[in-house]
XYZ file of N, CA and C in Angstrom:
375
model
N -11.315 -13.209 -3.596
C -9.967 -12.651 -3.492
C -9.779 -12.146 -2.065
N -8.700 -12.579 -1.444
C -8.397 -12.140 -0.081
C -7.003 -11.553 -0.024
N -6.876 -10.452 0.701
C -5.598 -9.797 0.885
C -5.233 -9.848 2.358
N -4.012 -10.229 2.630
C -3.541 -10.331 4.008
C -2.318 -9.443 4.169
N -2.496 -8.366 4.940
C -1.391 -7.443 5.189
C -0.711 -7.811 6.500
N 0.589 -7.645 6.527
C 1.355 -7.924 7.737
C 2.613 -7.071 7.751
N 3.308 -7.103 8.880
C 4.585 -6.413 8.971
C 4.572 -5.151 9.805
N 3.397 -4.759 10.268
C 3.327 -3.571 11.102
C 3.960 -3.803 12.458
N 4.070 -2.735 13.212
C 4.637 -2.853 14.539
C 4.820 -1.493 15.175
N 5.427 -1.508 16.349
C 5.724 -0.279 17.079
C 7.219 -0.006 16.981
N 7.563 1.150 16.421
C 8.965 1.509 16.202
C 9.187 2.939 16.653
N 10.440 3.377 16.568
C 10.785 4.741 16.935
C 11.066 5.569 15.684
N 11.047 6.867 15.867
C 11.340 7.781 14.765
C 12.666 7.417 14.113
N 12.635 7.351 12.786
C 13.836 7.031 12.036
C 13.990 5.553 11.703
N 13.201 4.718 12.322
C 13.276 3.281 12.069
C 12.613 2.922 10.739
N 12.734 1.653 10.380
C 12.146 1.146 9.143
C 11.236 -0.037 9.432
N 10.275 -0.208 8.548
C 9.402 -1.376 8.557
C 9.131 -1.777 7.120
N 8.880 -3.057 6.920
C 8.486 -3.542 5.604
C 7.137 -4.241 5.728
N 6.153 -3.686 5.073
C 4.829 -4.287 5.058
C 4.722 -5.246 3.878
N 4.006 -6.325 4.100
C 3.761 -7.301 3.046
C 2.261 -7.480 2.859
N 1.884 -7.776 1.640
C 0.485 -8.056 1.322
C 0.457 -9.293 0.442
N -0.097 -10.360 0.965
C -0.203 -11.603 0.212
C -1.644 -11.767 -0.241
N -1.821 -12.042 -1.519
C -3.147 -12.170 -2.105
C -3.437 -13.625 -2.415
N -4.621 -14.058 -2.087
C -5.042 -15.414 -2.414
C -6.371 -15.368 -3.154
N -6.637 -16.401 -3.918
C -7.898 -16.503 -4.632
C -7.834 -16.124 -6.089
N -6.836 -15.347 -6.448
C -6.683 -14.956 -7.845
C -5.285 -14.377 -8.032
N -4.763 -14.545 -9.226
C -3.472 -13.939 -9.536
C -3.604 -12.429 -9.609
N -2.609 -11.739 -9.067
C -2.619 -10.276 -9.114
C -1.917 -9.748 -10.354
N -1.609 -10.647 -11.277
C -0.754 -10.276 -12.413
C -1.258 -9.044 -13.146
N -2.566 -8.872 -13.281
C -3.091 -7.739 -14.038
C -3.599 -6.608 -13.142
N -3.429 -6.739 -11.844
C -3.981 -5.759 -10.915
C -2.964 -4.689 -10.544
N -3.451 -3.479 -10.423
C -2.689 -2.459 -9.722
C -2.804 -2.743 -8.225
N -1.683 -2.633 -7.538
C -1.689 -2.820 -6.089
C -1.428 -1.480 -5.412
N -2.149 -1.240 -4.337
C -1.994 0.026 -3.642
C -1.893 -0.152 -2.138
N -1.347 0.859 -1.512
C -1.315 0.936 -0.049
C -2.004 2.231 0.379
N -2.827 2.105 1.388
C -3.513 3.246 1.979
C -3.285 3.193 3.483
N -3.630 4.272 4.155
C -3.525 4.277 5.606
C -4.616 5.128 6.213
N -4.941 4.795 7.448
C -5.923 5.580 8.193
C -5.345 5.906 9.555
N -5.080 7.175 9.766
C -4.599 7.642 11.057
C -5.783 7.870 11.981
N -5.556 7.851 13.279
C -6.649 8.071 14.234
C -7.391 9.372 13.955
N -8.698 9.287 13.823
C -9.519 10.472 13.610
C -9.510 11.016 12.194
N -8.892 10.299 11.278
C -8.801 10.787 9.897
C -9.395 9.770 8.930
N -9.637 10.222 7.719
C -10.122 9.329 6.671
C -8.967 8.488 6.123
N -9.338 7.427 5.460
C -8.328 6.609 4.793
C -7.700 7.421 3.670
N -6.376 7.380 3.582
C -5.683 8.178 2.572
C -4.721 7.313 1.767
N -4.515 7.752 0.564
C -3.606 7.060 -0.347
C -2.155 7.204 0.106
N -1.391 6.134 -0.040
C 0.039 6.166 0.260
C 0.858 5.917 -0.998
N 0.574 4.813 -1.678
C 1.383 4.457 -2.834
C 0.649 3.421 -3.671
N 1.022 3.334 -4.945
C 0.460 2.326 -5.839
C 1.526 1.887 -6.828
N 1.333 0.689 -7.376
C 2.284 0.140 -8.339
C 1.510 -0.572 -9.434
N 1.940 -0.381 -10.660
C 1.262 -0.986 -11.794
C 1.464 -2.491 -11.829
N 0.704 -3.163 -12.685
C 0.740 -4.615 -12.738
C 2.135 -5.143 -13.032
N 2.877 -4.415 -13.837
C 4.220 -4.865 -14.216
C 5.287 -4.436 -13.222
N 4.922 -3.508 -12.350
C 5.912 -2.938 -11.446
C 6.681 -1.785 -12.061
N 6.377 -1.468 -13.296
C 7.145 -0.454 -13.995
C 6.749 0.973 -13.678
N 5.573 1.154 -13.132
C 5.088 2.501 -12.798
C 4.682 2.519 -11.328
N 5.136 3.530 -10.631
C 4.780 3.682 -9.219
C 4.283 5.104 -8.965
N 3.546 5.243 -7.895
C 2.971 6.529 -7.518
C 3.046 6.637 -6.000
N 3.421 7.818 -5.514
C 3.540 8.027 -4.069
C 2.830 9.317 -3.670
N 2.253 9.270 -2.487
C 1.783 10.504 -1.904
C 3.000 11.338 -1.537
N 2.879 12.630 -1.661
C 4.036 13.504 -1.504
C 4.725 13.347 -0.152
N 3.977 13.138 0.894
C 4.566 13.097 2.244
C 5.414 11.850 2.489
N 5.294 10.851 1.622
C 6.102 9.637 1.807
C 7.140 9.458 0.708
N 7.062 10.285 -0.301
C 7.998 10.172 -1.419
C 9.433 10.308 -0.936
N 10.273 9.387 -1.373
C 11.674 9.410 -0.973
C 11.951 8.615 0.293
N 10.904 8.286 1.035
C 11.072 7.490 2.259
C 10.479 6.088 2.112
N 9.411 5.985 1.343
C 8.737 4.701 1.163
C 9.031 4.167 -0.246
N 9.022 2.848 -0.353
C 9.279 2.208 -1.638
C 8.308 1.051 -1.813
N 7.489 1.115 -2.860
C 6.536 0.060 -3.126
C 7.124 -0.908 -4.141
N 6.812 -2.182 -3.970
C 7.291 -3.182 -4.918
C 6.281 -4.331 -4.956
N 6.501 -5.254 -5.868
C 5.612 -6.394 -5.977
C 6.376 -7.587 -6.520
N 5.841 -8.755 -6.245
C 6.382 -9.989 -6.795
C 5.185 -10.791 -7.270
N 4.905 -10.724 -8.556
C 3.714 -11.386 -9.085
C 3.803 -12.906 -8.941
N 4.991 -13.444 -8.985
C 5.151 -14.890 -8.811
C 4.726 -15.335 -7.407
N 4.867 -14.441 -6.450
C 4.463 -14.736 -5.071
C 3.098 -14.138 -4.737
N 2.478 -13.531 -5.751
C 1.169 -12.896 -5.538
C 1.182 -11.936 -4.356
N 2.227 -11.130 -4.327
C 2.449 -10.272 -3.164
C 2.876 -8.874 -3.572
N 2.599 -7.946 -2.670
C 3.076 -6.578 -2.807
C 3.708 -6.164 -1.480
N 4.578 -5.154 -1.557
C 5.336 -4.771 -0.376
C 5.410 -3.254 -0.274
N 5.601 -2.787 0.947
C 5.842 -1.367 1.172
C 6.989 -1.242 2.154
N 8.145 -0.840 1.640
C 9.300 -0.590 2.489
C 9.203 0.835 3.001
N 9.166 0.992 4.314
C 9.012 2.304 4.922
C 10.267 2.637 5.713
N 10.952 3.677 5.288
C 12.177 4.118 5.945
C 11.979 5.490 6.566
N 12.877 5.839 7.458
C 12.830 7.156 8.096
C 11.433 7.475 8.620
N 10.881 6.549 9.340
C 9.511 6.706 9.814
C 9.388 7.859 10.798
N 8.238 8.496 10.740
C 7.933 9.654 11.580
C 6.666 9.368 12.386
N 6.476 10.061 13.488
C 5.249 9.856 14.265
C 3.980 10.059 13.441
N 4.025 10.959 12.478
C 2.847 11.210 11.647
C 2.559 10.076 10.667
N 3.433 9.097 10.592
C 3.164 7.902 9.793
C 2.326 6.885 10.564
N 2.094 7.145 11.827
C 1.291 6.240 12.642
C -0.104 6.105 12.069
N -0.499 4.873 11.785
C -1.796 4.614 11.158
C -1.984 3.109 11.013
N -3.187 2.744 10.644
C -3.435 1.389 10.163
C -3.209 1.412 8.659
N -2.368 0.515 8.183
C -2.025 0.459 6.767
C -2.788 -0.685 6.095
N -3.374 -0.374 4.951
C -4.170 -1.330 4.200
C -3.573 -1.536 2.809
N -3.543 -2.774 2.375
C -3.228 -3.016 0.983
C -4.543 -3.207 0.221
N -4.486 -2.898 -1.063
C -5.685 -2.958 -1.888
C -5.317 -3.311 -3.313
N -6.295 -3.829 -4.048
C -6.074 -4.222 -5.432
C -7.128 -3.599 -6.331
N -6.683 -3.055 -7.439
C -7.547 -2.445 -8.451
C -7.552 -3.363 -9.665
N -8.719 -3.889 -10.018
C -8.819 -4.851 -11.116
C -8.632 -4.227 -12.491
N -8.878 -2.935 -12.615
C -8.940 -2.339 -13.941
C -7.592 -1.781 -14.372
N -7.312 -1.983 -15.632
C -6.069 -1.504 -16.213
C -6.270 -0.063 -16.657
N -6.142 0.849 -15.702
C -6.371 2.270 -15.974
C -5.146 2.888 -16.650
N -5.420 3.984 -17.311
C -4.326 4.693 -17.976
C -3.354 5.254 -16.937
N -3.888 5.669 -15.798
C -3.062 6.192 -14.717
C -3.389 5.468 -13.426
N -2.388 5.289 -12.590
C -2.623 4.682 -11.285
C -3.553 5.581 -10.475
N -4.438 4.947 -9.732
C -5.439 5.717 -9.008
C -5.047 5.928 -7.551
N -5.390 7.120 -7.051
C -5.251 7.441 -5.620
C -6.593 7.306 -4.914
N -7.607 6.968 -5.673
C -8.981 7.006 -5.177
C -9.352 5.698 -4.484
N -9.753 5.801 -3.240
C -10.170 4.634 -2.474
C -11.235 3.833 -3.213
N -12.153 4.534 -3.844
C -13.289 3.876 -4.492
C -12.890 3.082 -5.727
N -11.714 3.305 -6.257
C -11.272 2.582 -7.451
C -10.670 1.219 -7.121
N -10.462 0.950 -5.861
C -9.849 -0.311 -5.455
C -10.938 -1.293 -5.025
N -10.849 -2.493 -5.576
C -11.930 -3.455 -5.424
C -11.765 -4.395 -4.230
N -10.541 -4.696 -3.910
C -10.272 -5.667 -2.853
C -9.354 -5.043 -1.816
N -9.639 -5.362 -0.547
C -8.907 -4.743 0.558
C -8.464 -5.793 1.576
N -7.298 -5.547 2.141
C -6.842 -6.350 3.257
C -7.398 -5.797 4.560
N -7.070 -6.475 5.636
C -7.654 -6.131 6.925
C -6.903 -5.020 7.660
N -5.725 -4.686 7.197
C -4.956 -3.625 7.828
C -3.939 -4.134 8.826
N -2.851 -3.401 8.922
C -1.809 -3.708 9.901
C -1.383 -2.400 10.563
N -1.269 -2.421 11.874
C -1.003 -1.203 12.641
C 0.478 -0.855 12.608
N 0.740 0.403 12.322
C 2.094 0.947 12.402
C 2.064 2.095 13.407
N 2.897 2.005 14.428
C 2.965 3.040 15.450
C 4.404 3.524 15.552
N 4.589 4.821 15.353
C 5.917 5.404 15.395
C 5.966 6.386 16.558
N 6.848 6.149 17.477
C 6.980 7.025 18.636
C 8.196 7.931 18.489
N 8.104 9.081 19.101
C 9.199 10.060 18.989
C 10.249 9.831 20.055
């Protein structure tokens, strides 16, 4: 299973970006998809997750209301629409897939089995 994240870039405060994650090697139909990020000098942190059906989503508090996660199982893809970007959103963003059908979406890095290579998002003030 391979995940390919794209869509990052250098933008200004208040701008928007849409990240995409295309999965190959297996259908993501039963997988929870998640987005994480790693800012310079910090650990990888949870951003958002979406259930296999797309019916349940979870956001880290600092991005709630600004970011929107979605998926298209027919395209084996997940997306992260990021609006009202702030300098503190600057990080490498990773998409990830959790194989297990958990009762609750996980924020835990260790619960995700497959990872993309990351895409850089830089927000300047």
